[in-house]
Amino acid sequence: MSTTPCRVVVLISGSGSNLQALIDGQHNGSLAINIEAVISNRADAFGLERATKASIPAEAIEHKNFLDRDSFDQALIQKIESYKPDLVVLAGFMRILTSDFVRQYSGRLLNIHPSLLPKYQGLHTHQRALDAKDDIHGVTVHFVTEELDGGPPIIQAIVPVLENDTVDTLSKRIQVQEHIIYPMAVNWFANKRLSVNENQVLLDKEPLPVNGHQIDSRD
Ligand code: GAR
């Protein structure tokens, strides 16, 4: 186990409840991380207030002030690099990243996506699961690759879809699981237990199943 905490930069666009789960884990000592900075592409993201309250540098780099995706991502890289992170965590960061960005952080860039990938890449995942009358839905933490929502899963939480579920009730139940599995995956990385080799995720040097480690909240 490493002794110096893993240097983490968290990227957000909104509420930052997953960020809060990481802040809480850092503060209560359950996560071997130090969140060096929180960066948002929206100045009004509530997650920036959460960071400030926790005395973490909080910065906004607004994508709307840039001419194109490439110049925004280059500015983002420059800002992230100033914090020398070991790990970059996307926590509700609602921007498509350029290949340059993804390559820069290859093997140390994590995302959380609200579906059981590879099902429902992209947006409106809860509505799509309800429309399809799925029995189960869930959330995935994965390494980010150049394929949107296509990187190899690390951990998934399975959540039942209940008869009277709405997007609101389902997403609330899923967020409870998000706040469990994201800190778990981040801590595996921080403790150097997690790696990825050509789309194969290894935990303690053993290959994980193709859908990652699975937690079933119905158990
Ligand atoms: C989370 O539910 C996360 O799964 C989702 O955004 C939400 C952010 O919530 N991410 C995506 O949809 C990525 N494609 P938070 O700001 O409260 O952490």
Coordinates of N, CA, C and O in Angstrom, one line a residue, residues 94 113-114 120-128 148-149:
M94 N -19.8 16.7 -18.1 CA -20.6 16.5 -19.3 C -20.1 17.1 -20.5 O -20.7 17.9 -21.2
H113 N -20.6 6.3 -15.3 CA -21.7 6.5 -16.3 C -22.9 5.7 -15.8 O -22.8 4.6 -15.4
P114 N -24.1 6.4 -15.8 CA -25.3 5.8 -15.2 C -26.0 4.8 -16.0 O -27.2 5.0 -16.4
Y120 N -26.7 1.4 -23.1 CA -27.0 2.8 -22.9 C -25.8 3.8 -22.8 O -25.7 4.4 -21.8
Q121 N -25.0 3.7 -23.8 CA -23.9 4.8 -23.8 C -24.7 6.1 -24.2 O -25.7 6.1 -24.7
G122 N -24.1 7.2 -23.8 CA -24.7 8.5 -24.1 C -25.6 9.0 -23.1 O -25.5 8.6 -21.9
L123 N -26.6 9.8 -23.5 CA -27.5 10.5 -22.5 C -28.8 9.8 -22.2 O -29.1 8.8 -22.9
H124 N -29.6 10.3 -21.3 CA -30.9 9.9 -20.9 C -31.0 8.4 -20.6 O -31.9 7.7 -21.0
T125 N -30.0 7.9 -19.9 CA -29.9 6.4 -19.7 C -31.1 5.9 -18.8 O -31.6 4.8 -19.1
H126 N -31.5 6.7 -17.8 CA -32.6 6.2 -17.0 C -33.9 6.1 -17.8 O -34.6 5.1 -17.7
Q127 N -34.2 7.1 -18.6 CA -35.4 7.1 -19.4 C -35.4 5.9 -20.4 O -36.4 5.2 -20.6
R128 N -34.2 5.6 -20.9 CA -34.1 4.6 -21.9 C -34.3 3.2 -21.3 O -34.9 2.3 -21.8
L148 N -16.4 6.9 -26.8 CA -17.3 7.6 -25.8 C -18.0 6.5 -25.0 O -18.7 5.7 -25.6
D149 N -17.9 6.6 -23.7 CA -18.5 5.6 -22.8 C -18.2 4.2 -23.2 O -18.9 3.2 -22.9

